[in-house]
CSV table of C-alpha atoms in Angstrom, one decimal:
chain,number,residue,atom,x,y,z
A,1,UNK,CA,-2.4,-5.7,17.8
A,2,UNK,CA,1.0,-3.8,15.6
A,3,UNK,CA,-0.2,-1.0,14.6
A,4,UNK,CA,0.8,2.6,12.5
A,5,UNK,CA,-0.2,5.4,13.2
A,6,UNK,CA,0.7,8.8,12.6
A,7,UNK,CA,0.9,12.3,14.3
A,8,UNK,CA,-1.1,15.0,12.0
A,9,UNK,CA,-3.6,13.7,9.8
A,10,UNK,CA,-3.2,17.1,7.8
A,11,UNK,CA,-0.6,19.4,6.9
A,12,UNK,CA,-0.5,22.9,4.9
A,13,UNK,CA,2.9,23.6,3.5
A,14,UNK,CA,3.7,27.0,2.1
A,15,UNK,CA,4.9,26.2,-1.5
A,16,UNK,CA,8.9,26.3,-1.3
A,17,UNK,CA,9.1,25.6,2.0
A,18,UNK,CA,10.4,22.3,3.6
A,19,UNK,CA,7.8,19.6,5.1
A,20,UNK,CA,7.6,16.7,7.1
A,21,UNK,CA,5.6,14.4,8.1
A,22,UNK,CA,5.8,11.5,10.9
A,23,UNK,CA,4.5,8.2,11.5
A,24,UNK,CA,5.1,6.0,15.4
A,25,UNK,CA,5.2,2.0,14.7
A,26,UNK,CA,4.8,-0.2,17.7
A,27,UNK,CA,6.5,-3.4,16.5
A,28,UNK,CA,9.8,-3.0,17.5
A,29,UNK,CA,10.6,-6.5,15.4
A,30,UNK,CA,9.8,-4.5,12.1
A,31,UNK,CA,13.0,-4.0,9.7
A,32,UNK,CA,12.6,-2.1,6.6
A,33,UNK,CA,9.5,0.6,6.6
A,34,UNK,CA,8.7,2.5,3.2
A,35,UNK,CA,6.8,5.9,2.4
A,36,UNK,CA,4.2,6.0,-0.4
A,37,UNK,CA,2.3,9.4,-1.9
A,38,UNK,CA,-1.0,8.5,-3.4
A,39,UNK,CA,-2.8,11.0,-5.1
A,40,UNK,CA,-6.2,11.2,-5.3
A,41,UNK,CA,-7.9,8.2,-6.9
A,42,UNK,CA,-4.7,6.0,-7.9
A,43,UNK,CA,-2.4,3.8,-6.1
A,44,UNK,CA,0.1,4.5,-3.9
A,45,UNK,CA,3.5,5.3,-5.5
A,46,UNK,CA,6.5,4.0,-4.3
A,47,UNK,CA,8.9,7.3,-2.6
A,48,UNK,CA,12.0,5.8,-0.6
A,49,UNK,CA,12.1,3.0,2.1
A,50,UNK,CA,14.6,2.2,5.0
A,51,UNK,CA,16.0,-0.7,6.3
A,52,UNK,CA,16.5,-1.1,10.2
A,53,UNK,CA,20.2,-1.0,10.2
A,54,UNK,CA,19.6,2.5,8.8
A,55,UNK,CA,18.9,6.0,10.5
A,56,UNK,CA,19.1,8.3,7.3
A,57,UNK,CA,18.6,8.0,3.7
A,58,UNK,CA,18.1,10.3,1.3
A,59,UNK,CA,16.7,10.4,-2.3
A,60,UNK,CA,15.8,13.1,-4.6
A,61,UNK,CA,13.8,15.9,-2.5
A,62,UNK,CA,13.1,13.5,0.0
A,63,UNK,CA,14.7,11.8,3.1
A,64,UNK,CA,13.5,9.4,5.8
A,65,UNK,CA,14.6,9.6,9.1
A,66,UNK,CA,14.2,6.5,11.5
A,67,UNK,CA,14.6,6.4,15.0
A,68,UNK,CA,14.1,2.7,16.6
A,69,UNK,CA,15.0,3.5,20.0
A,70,UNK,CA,11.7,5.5,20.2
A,71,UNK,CA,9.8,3.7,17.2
A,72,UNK,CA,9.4,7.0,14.9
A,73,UNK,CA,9.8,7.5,11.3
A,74,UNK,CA,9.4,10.6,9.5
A,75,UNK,CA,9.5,11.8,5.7
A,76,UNK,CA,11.3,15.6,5.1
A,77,UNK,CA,10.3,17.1,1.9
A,78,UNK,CA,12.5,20.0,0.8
A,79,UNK,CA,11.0,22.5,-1.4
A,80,UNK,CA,7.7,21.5,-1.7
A,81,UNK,CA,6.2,21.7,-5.1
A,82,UNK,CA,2.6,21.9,-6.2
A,83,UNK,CA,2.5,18.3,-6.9
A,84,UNK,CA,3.6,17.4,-3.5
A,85,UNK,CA,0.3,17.6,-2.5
A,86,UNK,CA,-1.2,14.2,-2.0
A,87,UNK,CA,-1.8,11.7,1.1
A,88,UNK,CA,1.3,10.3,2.5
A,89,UNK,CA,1.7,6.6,4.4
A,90,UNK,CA,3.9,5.0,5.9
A,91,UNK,CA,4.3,0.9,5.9
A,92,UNK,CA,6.2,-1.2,8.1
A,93,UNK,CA,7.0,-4.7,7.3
A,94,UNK,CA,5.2,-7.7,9.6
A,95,UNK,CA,6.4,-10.6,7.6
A,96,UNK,CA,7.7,-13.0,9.5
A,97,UNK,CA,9.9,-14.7,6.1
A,98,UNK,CA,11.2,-13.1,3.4
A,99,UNK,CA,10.6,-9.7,4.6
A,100,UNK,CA,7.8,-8.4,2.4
A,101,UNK,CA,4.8,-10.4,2.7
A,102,UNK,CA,3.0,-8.4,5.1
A,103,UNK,CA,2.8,-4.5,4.8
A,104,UNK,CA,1.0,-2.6,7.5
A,105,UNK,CA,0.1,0.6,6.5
A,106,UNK,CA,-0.7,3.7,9.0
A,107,UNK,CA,-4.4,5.9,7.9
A,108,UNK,CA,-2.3,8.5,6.2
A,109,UNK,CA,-1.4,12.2,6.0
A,110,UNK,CA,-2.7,14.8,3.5
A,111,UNK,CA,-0.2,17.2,2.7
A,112,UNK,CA,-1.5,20.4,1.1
A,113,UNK,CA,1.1,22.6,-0.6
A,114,UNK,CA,0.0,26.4,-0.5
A,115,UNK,CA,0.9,28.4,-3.5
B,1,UNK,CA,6.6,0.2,-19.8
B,2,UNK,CA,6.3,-2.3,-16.9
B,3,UNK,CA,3.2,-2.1,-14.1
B,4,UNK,CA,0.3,-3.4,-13.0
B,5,UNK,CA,-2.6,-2.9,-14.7
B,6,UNK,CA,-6.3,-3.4,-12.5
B,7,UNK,CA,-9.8,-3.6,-14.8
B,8,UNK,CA,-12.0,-2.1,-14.6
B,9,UNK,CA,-11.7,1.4,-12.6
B,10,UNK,CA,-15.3,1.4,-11.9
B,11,UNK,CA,-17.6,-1.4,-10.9
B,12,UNK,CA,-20.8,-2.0,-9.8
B,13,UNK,CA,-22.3,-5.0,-7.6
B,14,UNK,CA,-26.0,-5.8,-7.7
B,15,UNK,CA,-27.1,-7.5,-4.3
B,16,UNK,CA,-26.5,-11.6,-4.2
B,17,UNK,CA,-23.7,-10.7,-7.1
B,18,UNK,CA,-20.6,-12.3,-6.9
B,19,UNK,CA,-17.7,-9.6,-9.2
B,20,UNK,CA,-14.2,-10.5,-10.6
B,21,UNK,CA,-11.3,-7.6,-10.0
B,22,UNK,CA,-8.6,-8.1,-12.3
B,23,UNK,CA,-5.1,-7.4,-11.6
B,24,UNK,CA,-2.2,-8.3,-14.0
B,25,UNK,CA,1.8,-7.7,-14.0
B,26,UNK,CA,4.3,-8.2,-16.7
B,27,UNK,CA,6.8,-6.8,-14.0
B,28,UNK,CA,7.9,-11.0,-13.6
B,29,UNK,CA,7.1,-10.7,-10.0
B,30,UNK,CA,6.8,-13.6,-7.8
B,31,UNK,CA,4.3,-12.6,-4.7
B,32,UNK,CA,0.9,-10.8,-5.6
B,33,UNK,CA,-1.2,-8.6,-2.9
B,34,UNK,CA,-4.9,-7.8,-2.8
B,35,UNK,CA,-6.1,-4.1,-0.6
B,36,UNK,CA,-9.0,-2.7,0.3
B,37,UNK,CA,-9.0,0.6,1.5
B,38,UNK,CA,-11.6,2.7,2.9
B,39,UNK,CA,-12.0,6.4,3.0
B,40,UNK,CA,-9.6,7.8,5.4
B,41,UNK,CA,-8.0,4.8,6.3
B,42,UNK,CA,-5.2,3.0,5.8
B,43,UNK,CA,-4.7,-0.1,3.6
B,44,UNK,CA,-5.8,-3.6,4.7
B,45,UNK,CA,-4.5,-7.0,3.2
B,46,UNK,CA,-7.1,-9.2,1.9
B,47,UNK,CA,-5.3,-12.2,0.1
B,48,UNK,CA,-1.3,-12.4,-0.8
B,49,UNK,CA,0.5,-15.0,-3.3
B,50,UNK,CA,4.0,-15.6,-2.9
B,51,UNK,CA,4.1,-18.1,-5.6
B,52,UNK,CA,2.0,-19.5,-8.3
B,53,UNK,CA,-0.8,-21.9,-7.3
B,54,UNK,CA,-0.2,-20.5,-3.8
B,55,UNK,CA,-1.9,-18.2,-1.6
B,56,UNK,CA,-2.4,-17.0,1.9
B,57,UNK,CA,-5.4,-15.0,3.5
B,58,UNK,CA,-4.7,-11.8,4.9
B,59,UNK,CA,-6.1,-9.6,7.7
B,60,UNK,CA,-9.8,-9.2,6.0
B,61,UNK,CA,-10.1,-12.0,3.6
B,62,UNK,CA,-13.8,-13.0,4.8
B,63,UNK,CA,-16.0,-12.7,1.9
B,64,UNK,CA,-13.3,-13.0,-0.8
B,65,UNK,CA,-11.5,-15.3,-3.1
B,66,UNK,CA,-8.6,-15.4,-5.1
B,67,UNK,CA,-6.9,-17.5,-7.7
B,68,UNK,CA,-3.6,-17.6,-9.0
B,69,UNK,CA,-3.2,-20.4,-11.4
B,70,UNK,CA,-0.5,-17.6,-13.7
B,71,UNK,CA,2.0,-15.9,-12.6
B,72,UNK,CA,1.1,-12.7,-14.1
B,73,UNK,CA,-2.8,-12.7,-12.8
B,74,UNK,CA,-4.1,-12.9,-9.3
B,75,UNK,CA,-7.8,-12.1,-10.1
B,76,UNK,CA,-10.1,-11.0,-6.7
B,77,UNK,CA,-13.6,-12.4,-6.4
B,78,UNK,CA,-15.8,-10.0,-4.6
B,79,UNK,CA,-18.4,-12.5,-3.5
B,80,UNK,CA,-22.2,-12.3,-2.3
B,81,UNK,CA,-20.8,-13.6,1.6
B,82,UNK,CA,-19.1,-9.8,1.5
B,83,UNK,CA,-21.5,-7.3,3.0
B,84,UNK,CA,-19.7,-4.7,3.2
B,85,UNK,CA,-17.9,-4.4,-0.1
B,86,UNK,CA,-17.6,-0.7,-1.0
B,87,UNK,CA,-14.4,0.2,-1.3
B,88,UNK,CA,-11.1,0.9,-3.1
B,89,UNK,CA,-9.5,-2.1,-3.7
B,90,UNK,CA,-5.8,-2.5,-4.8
B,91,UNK,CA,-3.1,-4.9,-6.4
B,92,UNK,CA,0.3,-4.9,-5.7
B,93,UNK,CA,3.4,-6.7,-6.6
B,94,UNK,CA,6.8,-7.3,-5.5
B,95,UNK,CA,9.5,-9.3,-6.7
B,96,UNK,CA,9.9,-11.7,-3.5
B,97,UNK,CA,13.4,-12.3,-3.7
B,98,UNK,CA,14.2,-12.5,0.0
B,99,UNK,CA,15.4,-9.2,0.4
B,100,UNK,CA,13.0,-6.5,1.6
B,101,UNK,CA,11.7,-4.7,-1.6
B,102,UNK,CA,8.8,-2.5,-1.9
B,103,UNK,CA,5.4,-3.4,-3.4
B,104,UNK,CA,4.4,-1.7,-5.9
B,105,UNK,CA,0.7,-0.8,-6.9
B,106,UNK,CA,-1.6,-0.4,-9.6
B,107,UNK,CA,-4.2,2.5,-9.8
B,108,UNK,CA,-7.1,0.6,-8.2
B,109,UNK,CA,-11.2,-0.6,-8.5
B,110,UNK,CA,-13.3,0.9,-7.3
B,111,UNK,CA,-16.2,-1.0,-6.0
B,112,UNK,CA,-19.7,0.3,-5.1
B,113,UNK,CA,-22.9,-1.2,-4.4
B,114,UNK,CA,-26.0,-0.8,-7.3
């Protein structure tokens, strides 16, 4: 079946420093895909998303980075902080109608930020 | 403030028990989800509503029920069939306009066995 997945499932940042972290999808029908940082017993909060027609977007700290042609997405951190540390995944959309039905979600990265 | 707001944190199933999760929104979202997610792993659908009095099983439902007869509440049932129900479940919302928006979560039940 579609599936996410991701590279690292662990990843030690010096504080400061820049990180990132990838994720492959293998439905090459999916069009918008969204990062989410959950901390450690709560939900996963909402960081930036892309749309297919898209390569780059940027948001505060963060930008995503989407490359269909070989199914790879990856989130860049700039300057990590302290309370960058969390577990990172990545969601790509399988909904066949209205675009947001149907999240599938990859296992997830733990970034560690090193002070 | 808007969310999503999921009673209790904790909760605790006795064998042949059947549990409620709650899960309400005042964010005037349309579609509704219900997670489960297992320690180091991802997330997996269980049930989603896209409209009230509607509802659609997701990857895992087996063992579940759902209801949503408001559109502010899409309450899980944990039930007796599920034998395997440890596990962090999760509600999430979106606004299901027809344009891809995000869903967005509440902070979870956790569900362990007595």
């Amino acid at each position: 079946g579609e599936s996410v997945g991701l590279h690292l499932p662990t990843l030690s940042v010096q504080e400061g420093d820049n990180s990132i972290i990838n994720c492959a999808y293998s439905n090459s029908a999916s069009d918008y895909f969204i990062w989410y940082k959950q901390e450690s017993g709560k939900g996963p909060q909402f960081i930036i998303d892309i749309r297919s027609n898209m390569d780059k977007r940027q948001g505060q700290r963060v930008t995503v980075l989407l490359n269909k042609t070989v199914k790879h997405l990856s989130l860049q951190i700039a300057a990590t902080q302290p309370g960058d540390s969390a577990v990172y995944f990545c969601a790509e959309n399988t909904g066949p109608n209205f675009g947001n039905e149907k999240l599938t979600f990859g296992t997830g990265t733990r970034l560690t930020i090193i002070p | 403030d808007g969310g999503i707001t999921q009673s209790p944190k904790y909760l605790f199933r006795k064998e042949g028990q059947n549990v409620t999760l709650s899960c309400e929104q005042n964010l005037n979202h349309d579609a509704m989800y219900w997670y489960r997610q297992d320690p180091g792993q991802g997330l997996r659908l269980i049930y989603y509503s896209q409209i009230v009095n509607d509802f659609q099983k997701g990857d895992i439902a087996e063992g579940y029920s759902v209801s949503r007869e408001k559109k502010e509440s899409f309450p899980l049932t944990v039930t007796s069939a599920q034998k395997n129900p440890t596990a962090f479940y999760l509600c999430a919302s979106t606004s299901g306009t027809g344009a891809n928006q995000p869903q967005h979560f509440g902070d979870g039940t956790r569900l362990s066995i007595l």
